[in-house]
Amino acid sequence: MYILKKNEKFNIDNETITFREIRDKLTEEFTELVKAIVNYSYDKTLKNLKAVVREAFDVIQVCILILRKCHTISKDLDYPD
């Protein structure tokens, strides 16, 4: 997945975001995913299944942001590889 420098959907600047902000965003997206799964478990429609997929991708995108942040930080450490 492509990570933008600024993510308008999440309303964050991926260049300056802190781990605390990422944690909060991950919690928010995870909660939305759980709600989508619960909704699907009660009403197994294509609409609700698509909502699960969308929310899962949102969680994945935040996880990729975490990896990108770690990579960026590692460049300033003794062992960047």
PDB file of N, CA and C in Angstrom:
ATOM      1  N   MET A   1       0.841  -1.188   0.000  1.00  0.00           N
ATOM      2  CA  MET A   1       0.000   0.000   0.000  1.00  0.00           C
ATOM      3  C   MET A   1       0.881   1.243   0.000  1.00  0.00           C
ATOM      4  N   TYR A   2       0.433   2.228  -0.671  1.00  0.00           N
ATOM      5  CA  TYR A   2       1.172   3.476  -0.760  1.00  0.00           C
ATOM      6  C   TYR A   2       0.848   4.352   0.454  1.00  0.00           C
ATOM      7  N   ILE A   3       1.866   4.897   1.085  1.00  0.00           N
ATOM      8  CA  ILE A   3       1.675   5.793   2.222  1.00  0.00           C
ATOM      9  C   ILE A   3       1.985   7.216   1.769  1.00  0.00           C
ATOM     10  N   LEU A   4       1.012   8.077   1.888  1.00  0.00           N
ATOM     11  CA  LEU A   4       1.201   9.474   1.522  1.00  0.00           C
ATOM     12  C   LEU A   4       1.914  10.223   2.635  1.00  0.00           C
ATOM     13  N   LYS A   5       2.521  11.351   2.286  1.00  0.00           N
ATOM     14  CA  LYS A   5       3.112  12.184   3.332  1.00  0.00           C
ATOM     15  C   LYS A   5       2.022  12.761   4.218  1.00  0.00           C
ATOM     16  N   LYS A   6       0.912  13.128   3.585  1.00  0.00           N
ATOM     17  CA  LYS A   6      -0.256  13.581   4.347  1.00  0.00           C
ATOM     18  C   LYS A   6      -1.425  12.701   3.947  1.00  0.00           C
ATOM     19  N   ASN A   7      -2.144  12.227   4.934  1.00  0.00           N
ATOM     20  CA  ASN A   7      -3.281  11.362   4.681  1.00  0.00           C
ATOM     21  C   ASN A   7      -4.549  12.119   5.061  1.00  0.00           C
ATOM     22  N   GLU A   8      -5.249  12.596   4.048  1.00  0.00           N
ATOM     23  CA  GLU A   8      -6.454  13.390   4.292  1.00  0.00           C
ATOM     24  C   GLU A   8      -7.557  12.552   4.941  1.00  0.00           C
ATOM     25  N   LYS A   9      -7.656  11.264   4.560  1.00  0.00           N
ATOM     26  CA  LYS A   9      -8.701  10.415   5.123  1.00  0.00           C
ATOM     27  C   LYS A   9      -8.550  10.287   6.634  1.00  0.00           C
ATOM     28  N   PHE A  10      -7.313  10.078   7.082  1.00  0.00           N
ATOM     29  CA  PHE A  10      -7.063   9.946   8.517  1.00  0.00           C
ATOM     30  C   PHE A  10      -6.788  11.289   9.176  1.00  0.00           C
ATOM     31  N   ASN A  11      -6.683  12.335   8.364  1.00  0.00           N
ATOM     32  CA  ASN A  11      -6.395  13.682   8.863  1.00  0.00           C
ATOM     33  C   ASN A  11      -5.102  13.707   9.686  1.00  0.00           C
ATOM     34  N   ILE A  12      -4.042  13.119   9.099  1.00  0.00           N
ATOM     35  CA  ILE A  12      -2.758  13.094   9.777  1.00  0.00           C
ATOM     36  C   ILE A  12      -1.640  13.429   8.805  1.00  0.00           C
ATOM     37  N   ASP A  13      -0.577  13.948   9.349  1.00  0.00           N
ATOM     38  CA  ASP A  13       0.637  14.202   8.590  1.00  0.00           C
ATOM     39  C   ASP A  13       1.600  13.074   8.934  1.00  0.00           C
ATOM     40  N   ASN A  14       1.813  12.187   7.992  1.00  0.00           N
ATOM     41  CA  ASN A  14       2.619  11.001   8.243  1.00  0.00           C
ATOM     42  C   ASN A  14       4.093  11.304   8.454  1.00  0.00           C
ATOM     43  N   GLU A  15       4.507  12.519   8.178  1.00  0.00           N
ATOM     44  CA  GLU A  15       5.901  12.901   8.394  1.00  0.00           C
ATOM     45  C   GLU A  15       6.156  13.310   9.849  1.00  0.00           C
ATOM     46  N   THR A  16       5.142  13.836  10.513  1.00  0.00           N
ATOM     47  CA  THR A  16       5.341  14.364  11.864  1.00  0.00           C
ATOM     48  C   THR A  16       4.535  13.633  12.941  1.00  0.00           C
ATOM     49  N   ILE A  17       3.747  12.654  12.551  1.00  0.00           N
ATOM     50  CA  ILE A  17       2.882  11.961  13.510  1.00  0.00           C
ATOM     51  C   ILE A  17       3.722  11.262  14.586  1.00  0.00           C
ATOM     52  N   THR A  18       3.242  11.294  15.808  1.00  0.00           N
ATOM     53  CA  THR A  18       3.930  10.643  16.925  1.00  0.00           C
ATOM     54  C   THR A  18       3.378   9.228  17.121  1.00  0.00           C
ATOM     55  N   PHE A  19       4.125   8.410  17.864  1.00  0.00           N
ATOM     56  CA  PHE A  19       3.641   7.065  18.149  1.00  0.00           C
ATOM     57  C   PHE A  19       2.354   7.112  18.976  1.00  0.00           C
ATOM     58  N   ARG A  20       2.197   8.087  19.815  1.00  0.00           N
ATOM     59  CA  ARG A  20       0.956   8.221  20.589  1.00  0.00           C
ATOM     60  C   ARG A  20      -0.232   8.457  19.655  1.00  0.00           C
ATOM     61  N   GLU A  21      -0.038   9.324  18.669  1.00  0.00           N
ATOM     62  CA  GLU A  21      -1.108   9.594  17.703  1.00  0.00           C
ATOM     63  C   GLU A  21      -1.399   8.357  16.858  1.00  0.00           C
ATOM     64  N   ILE A  22      -0.348   7.632  16.501  1.00  0.00           N
ATOM     65  CA  ILE A  22      -0.543   6.398  15.741  1.00  0.00           C
ATOM     66  C   ILE A  22      -1.299   5.385  16.586  1.00  0.00           C
ATOM     67  N   ARG A  23      -0.939   5.276  17.842  1.00  0.00           N
ATOM     68  CA  ARG A  23      -1.634   4.354  18.743  1.00  0.00           C
ATOM     69  C   ARG A  23      -3.117   4.688  18.826  1.00  0.00           C
ATOM     70  N   ASP A  24      -3.417   5.969  18.970  1.00  0.00           N
ATOM     71  CA  ASP A  24      -4.816   6.398  19.039  1.00  0.00           C
ATOM     72  C   ASP A  24      -5.556   6.082  17.745  1.00  0.00           C
ATOM     73  N   LYS A  25      -4.900   6.304  16.616  1.00  0.00           N
ATOM     74  CA  LYS A  25      -5.508   6.016  15.321  1.00  0.00           C
ATOM     75  C   LYS A  25      -5.719   4.514  15.150  1.00  0.00           C
ATOM     76  N   LEU A  26      -4.748   3.707  15.578  1.00  0.00           N
ATOM     77  CA  LEU A  26      -4.886   2.261  15.487  1.00  0.00           C
ATOM     78  C   LEU A  26      -6.047   1.772  16.356  1.00  0.00           C
ATOM     79  N   THR A  27      -6.172   2.324  17.541  1.00  0.00           N
ATOM     80  CA  THR A  27      -7.286   1.962  18.426  1.00  0.00           C
ATOM     81  C   THR A  27      -8.621   2.305  17.780  1.00  0.00           C
ATOM     82  N   GLU A  28      -8.696   3.495  17.197  1.00  0.00           N
ATOM     83  CA  GLU A  28      -9.923   3.933  16.519  1.00  0.00           C
ATOM     84  C   GLU A  28     -10.271   3.004  15.356  1.00  0.00           C
ATOM     85  N   GLU A  29      -9.288   2.706  14.523  1.00  0.00           N
ATOM     86  CA  GLU A  29      -9.543   1.858  13.354  1.00  0.00           C
ATOM     87  C   GLU A  29      -9.878   0.425  13.766  1.00  0.00           C
ATOM     88  N   PHE A  30      -9.212  -0.080  14.803  1.00  0.00           N
ATOM     89  CA  PHE A  30      -9.506  -1.419  15.300  1.00  0.00           C
ATOM     90  C   PHE A  30     -10.940  -1.495  15.818  1.00  0.00           C
ATOM     91  N   THR A  31     -11.352  -0.472  16.553  1.00  0.00           N
ATOM     92  CA  THR A  31     -12.718  -0.431  17.084  1.00  0.00           C
ATOM     93  C   THR A  31     -13.740  -0.431  15.949  1.00  0.00           C
ATOM     94  N   GLU A  32     -13.453   0.327  14.895  1.00  0.00           N
ATOM     95  CA  GLU A  32     -14.348   0.357  13.738  1.00  0.00           C
ATOM     96  C   GLU A  32     -14.400  -1.012  13.056  1.00  0.00           C
ATOM     97  N   LEU A  33     -13.267  -1.702  12.991  1.00  0.00           N
ATOM     98  CA  LEU A  33     -13.234  -3.038  12.394  1.00  0.00           C
ATOM     99  C   LEU A  33     -14.065  -4.015  13.223  1.00  0.00           C
ATOM    100  N   VAL A  34     -13.911  -3.968  14.522  1.00  0.00           N
ATOM    101  CA  VAL A  34     -14.688  -4.858  15.392  1.00  0.00           C
ATOM    102  C   VAL A  34     -16.182  -4.592  15.223  1.00  0.00           C
ATOM    103  N   LYS A  35     -16.571  -3.329  15.167  1.00  0.00           N
ATOM    104  CA  LYS A  35     -17.993  -2.995  14.959  1.00  0.00           C
ATOM    105  C   LYS A  35     -18.493  -3.535  13.627  1.00  0.00           C
ATOM    106  N   ALA A  36     -17.671  -3.405  12.589  1.00  0.00           N
ATOM    107  CA  ALA A  36     -18.062  -3.916  11.272  1.00  0.00           C
ATOM    108  C   ALA A  36     -18.234  -5.432  11.311  1.00  0.00           C
ATOM    109  N   ILE A  37     -17.343  -6.118  12.014  1.00  0.00           N
ATOM    110  CA  ILE A  37     -17.446  -7.577  12.131  1.00  0.00           C
ATOM    111  C   ILE A  37     -18.711  -7.967  12.893  1.00  0.00           C
ATOM    112  N   VAL A  38     -18.993  -7.253  13.965  1.00  0.00           N
ATOM    113  CA  VAL A  38     -20.205  -7.530  14.740  1.00  0.00           C
ATOM    114  C   VAL A  38     -21.439  -7.293  13.873  1.00  0.00           C
ATOM    115  N   ASN A  39     -21.450  -6.180  13.142  1.00  0.00           N
ATOM    116  CA  ASN A  39     -22.585  -5.895  12.256  1.00  0.00           C
ATOM    117  C   ASN A  39     -22.771  -7.016  11.242  1.00  0.00           C
ATOM    118  N   TYR A  40     -21.668  -7.483  10.680  1.00  0.00           N
ATOM    119  CA  TYR A  40     -21.764  -8.566   9.699  1.00  0.00           C
ATOM    120  C   TYR A  40     -22.264  -9.849  10.342  1.00  0.00           C
ATOM    121  N   SER A  41     -21.837 -10.113  11.567  1.00  0.00           N
ATOM    122  CA  SER A  41     -22.275 -11.358  12.222  1.00  0.00           C
ATOM    123  C   SER A  41     -23.783 -11.374  12.463  1.00  0.00           C
ATOM    124  N   TYR A  42     -24.390 -10.188  12.608  1.00  0.00           N
ATOM    125  CA  TYR A  42     -25.840 -10.097  12.807  1.00  0.00           C
ATOM    126  C   TYR A  42     -26.612  -9.962  11.502  1.00  0.00           C
ATOM    127  N   ASP A  43     -25.959  -9.434  10.469  1.00  0.00           N
ATOM    128  CA  ASP A  43     -26.639  -9.185   9.199  1.00  0.00           C
ATOM    129  C   ASP A  43     -25.664  -9.460   8.058  1.00  0.00           C
ATOM    130  N   LYS A  44     -25.657 -10.704   7.616  1.00  0.00           N
ATOM    131  CA  LYS A  44     -24.664 -11.158   6.633  1.00  0.00           C
ATOM    132  C   LYS A  44     -25.040 -10.700   5.222  1.00  0.00           C
ATOM    133  N   THR A  45     -24.823  -9.413   4.974  1.00  0.00           N
ATOM    134  CA  THR A  45     -25.084  -8.847   3.657  1.00  0.00           C
ATOM    135  C   THR A  45     -23.753  -8.473   3.005  1.00  0.00           C
ATOM    136  N   LEU A  46     -23.796  -8.296   1.698  1.00  0.00           N
ATOM    137  CA  LEU A  46     -22.599  -7.873   0.982  1.00  0.00           C
ATOM    138  C   LEU A  46     -22.156  -6.490   1.456  1.00  0.00           C
ATOM    139  N   LYS A  47     -23.088  -5.622   1.728  1.00  0.00           N
ATOM    140  CA  LYS A  47     -22.764  -4.271   2.222  1.00  0.00           C
ATOM    141  C   LYS A  47     -21.955  -4.355   3.515  1.00  0.00           C
ATOM    142  N   ASN A  48     -22.386  -5.176   4.440  1.00  0.00           N
ATOM    143  CA  ASN A  48     -21.674  -5.309   5.714  1.00  0.00           C
ATOM    144  C   ASN A  48     -20.336  -6.020   5.541  1.00  0.00           C
ATOM    145  N   LEU A  49     -20.270  -6.977   4.624  1.00  0.00           N
ATOM    146  CA  LEU A  49     -18.999  -7.650   4.355  1.00  0.00           C
ATOM    147  C   LEU A  49     -17.994  -6.670   3.753  1.00  0.00           C
ATOM    148  N   LYS A  50     -18.457  -5.808   2.850  1.00  0.00           N
ATOM    149  CA  LYS A  50     -17.574  -4.783   2.274  1.00  0.00           C
ATOM    150  C   LYS A  50     -17.077  -3.827   3.351  1.00  0.00           C
ATOM    151  N   ALA A  51     -17.914  -3.530   4.331  1.00  0.00           N
ATOM    152  CA  ALA A  51     -17.499  -2.662   5.435  1.00  0.00           C
ATOM    153  C   ALA A  51     -16.370  -3.320   6.232  1.00  0.00           C
ATOM    154  N   VAL A  52     -16.456  -4.637   6.437  1.00  0.00           N
ATOM    155  CA  VAL A  52     -15.386  -5.369   7.134  1.00  0.00           C
ATOM    156  C   VAL A  52     -14.086  -5.247   6.346  1.00  0.00           C
ATOM    157  N   VAL A  53     -14.166  -5.439   5.041  1.00  0.00           N
ATOM    158  CA  VAL A  53     -12.972  -5.359   4.199  1.00  0.00           C
ATOM    159  C   VAL A  53     -12.366  -3.954   4.256  1.00  0.00           C
ATOM    160  N   ARG A  54     -13.200  -2.921   4.129  1.00  0.00           N
ATOM    161  CA  ARG A  54     -12.707  -1.538   4.186  1.00  0.00           C
ATOM    162  C   ARG A  54     -12.010  -1.255   5.507  1.00  0.00           C
ATOM    163  N   GLU A  55     -12.629  -1.654   6.592  1.00  0.00           N
ATOM    164  CA  GLU A  55     -12.046  -1.391   7.905  1.00  0.00           C
ATOM    165  C   GLU A  55     -10.768  -2.196   8.118  1.00  0.00           C
ATOM    166  N   ALA A  56     -10.725  -3.415   7.582  1.00  0.00           N
ATOM    167  CA  ALA A  56      -9.499  -4.222   7.692  1.00  0.00           C
ATOM    168  C   ALA A  56      -8.359  -3.530   6.945  1.00  0.00           C
ATOM    169  N   PHE A  57      -8.638  -2.997   5.768  1.00  0.00           N
ATOM    170  CA  PHE A  57      -7.599  -2.273   5.034  1.00  0.00           C
ATOM    171  C   PHE A  57      -7.147  -1.024   5.783  1.00  0.00           C
ATOM    172  N   ASP A  58      -8.066  -0.362   6.466  1.00  0.00           N
ATOM    173  CA  ASP A  58      -7.680   0.804   7.273  1.00  0.00           C
ATOM    174  C   ASP A  58      -6.709   0.405   8.376  1.00  0.00           C
ATOM    175  N   VAL A  59      -6.978  -0.731   9.032  1.00  0.00           N
ATOM    176  CA  VAL A  59      -6.074  -1.220  10.082  1.00  0.00           C
ATOM    177  C   VAL A  59      -4.717  -1.567   9.472  1.00  0.00           C
ATOM    178  N   ILE A  60      -4.735  -2.219   8.318  1.00  0.00           N
ATOM    179  CA  ILE A  60      -3.476  -2.559   7.639  1.00  0.00           C
ATOM    180  C   ILE A  60      -2.696  -1.302   7.298  1.00  0.00           C
ATOM    181  N   GLN A  61      -3.392  -0.273   6.844  1.00  0.00           N
ATOM    182  CA  GLN A  61      -2.711   0.971   6.485  1.00  0.00           C
ATOM    183  C   GLN A  61      -2.034   1.609   7.695  1.00  0.00           C
ATOM    184  N   VAL A  62      -2.680   1.565   8.844  1.00  0.00           N
ATOM    185  CA  VAL A  62      -2.064   2.110  10.053  1.00  0.00           C
ATOM    186  C   VAL A  62      -0.857   1.252  10.446  1.00  0.00           C
ATOM    187  N   CYS A  63      -0.963  -0.065  10.286  1.00  0.00           N
ATOM    188  CA  CYS A  63       0.178  -0.940  10.596  1.00  0.00           C
ATOM    189  C   CYS A  63       1.360  -0.634   9.677  1.00  0.00           C
ATOM    190  N   ILE A  64       1.087  -0.381   8.416  1.00  0.00           N
ATOM    191  CA  ILE A  64       2.158  -0.014   7.487  1.00  0.00           C
ATOM    192  C   ILE A  64       2.770   1.319   7.897  1.00  0.00           C
ATOM    193  N   LEU A  65       1.949   2.242   8.362  1.00  0.00           N
ATOM    194  CA  LEU A  65       2.463   3.521   8.861  1.00  0.00           C
ATOM    195  C   LEU A  65       3.415   3.288  10.038  1.00  0.00           C
ATOM    196  N   ILE A  66       3.069   2.365  10.915  1.00  0.00           N
ATOM    197  CA  ILE A  66       3.944   2.041  12.052  1.00  0.00           C
ATOM    198  C   ILE A  66       5.293   1.537  11.542  1.00  0.00           C
ATOM    199  N   LEU A  67       5.257   0.637  10.570  1.00  0.00           N
ATOM    200  CA  LEU A  67       6.504   0.106  10.009  1.00  0.00           C
ATOM    201  C   LEU A  67       7.316   1.212   9.348  1.00  0.00           C
ATOM    202  N   ARG A  68       6.655   2.100   8.634  1.00  0.00           N
ATOM    203  CA  ARG A  68       7.342   3.215   7.975  1.00  0.00           C
ATOM    204  C   ARG A  68       7.983   4.131   9.010  1.00  0.00           C
ATOM    205  N   LYS A  69       7.258   4.407  10.084  1.00  0.00           N
ATOM    206  CA  LYS A  69       7.778   5.256  11.157  1.00  0.00           C
ATOM    207  C   LYS A  69       9.018   4.611  11.782  1.00  0.00           C
ATOM    208  N   CYS A  70       8.955   3.312  12.024  1.00  0.00           N
ATOM    209  CA  CYS A  70      10.111   2.604  12.588  1.00  0.00           C
ATOM    210  C   CYS A  70      11.301   2.671  11.632  1.00  0.00           C
ATOM    211  N   HIS A  71      11.052   2.492  10.356  1.00  0.00           N
ATOM    212  CA  HIS A  71      12.123   2.564   9.367  1.00  0.00           C
ATOM    213  C   HIS A  71      12.756   3.952   9.356  1.00  0.00           C
ATOM    214  N   THR A  72      11.932   4.981   9.383  1.00  0.00           N
ATOM    215  CA  THR A  72      12.436   6.359   9.386  1.00  0.00           C
ATOM    216  C   THR A  72      13.291   6.618  10.622  1.00  0.00           C
ATOM    217  N   ILE A  73      12.830   6.159  11.776  1.00  0.00           N
ATOM    218  CA  ILE A  73      13.584   6.348  13.023  1.00  0.00           C
ATOM    219  C   ILE A  73      14.894   5.567  12.973  1.00  0.00           C
ATOM    220  N   SER A  74      14.850   4.373  12.401  1.00  0.00           N
ATOM    221  CA  SER A  74      16.060   3.528  12.392  1.00  0.00           C
ATOM    222  C   SER A  74      17.208   4.153  11.607  1.00  0.00           C
ATOM    223  N   LYS A  75      16.895   5.018  10.684  1.00  0.00           N
ATOM    224  CA  LYS A  75      17.945   5.675   9.905  1.00  0.00           C
ATOM    225  C   LYS A  75      18.854   6.528  10.771  1.00  0.00           C
ATOM    226  N   ASP A  76      18.335   6.989  11.904  1.00  0.00           N
ATOM    227  CA  ASP A  76      19.111   7.825  12.817  1.00  0.00           C
ATOM    228  C   ASP A  76      19.798   7.018  13.915  1.00  0.00           C
ATOM    229  N   LEU A  77      19.613   5.725  13.927  1.00  0.00           N
ATOM    230  CA  LEU A  77      20.218   4.879  14.945  1.00  0.00           C
ATOM    231  C   LEU A  77      21.526   4.301  14.429  1.00  0.00           C
ATOM    232  N   ASP A  78      22.239   3.634  15.309  1.00  0.00           N
ATOM    233  CA  ASP A  78      23.553   3.075  14.962  1.00  0.00           C
ATOM    234  C   ASP A  78      23.470   1.975  13.915  1.00  0.00           C
ATOM    235  N   TYR A  79      22.363   1.235  13.902  1.00  0.00           N
ATOM    236  CA  TYR A  79      22.217   0.088  12.997  1.00  0.00           C
ATOM    237  C   TYR A  79      20.981   0.258  12.126  1.00  0.00           C
ATOM    238  N   PRO A  80      21.062   1.095  11.112  1.00  0.00           N
ATOM    239  CA  PRO A  80      19.872   1.392  10.319  1.00  0.00           C
ATOM    240  C   PRO A  80      19.327   0.216   9.511  1.00  0.00           C
ATOM    241  N   ASP A  81      20.126  -0.800   9.294  1.00  0.00           N
ATOM    242  CA  ASP A  81      19.636  -1.946   8.519  1.00  0.00           C
ATOM    243  C   ASP A  81      18.859  -2.899   9.397  1.00  0.00           C
TER     244      ASP A  81
END
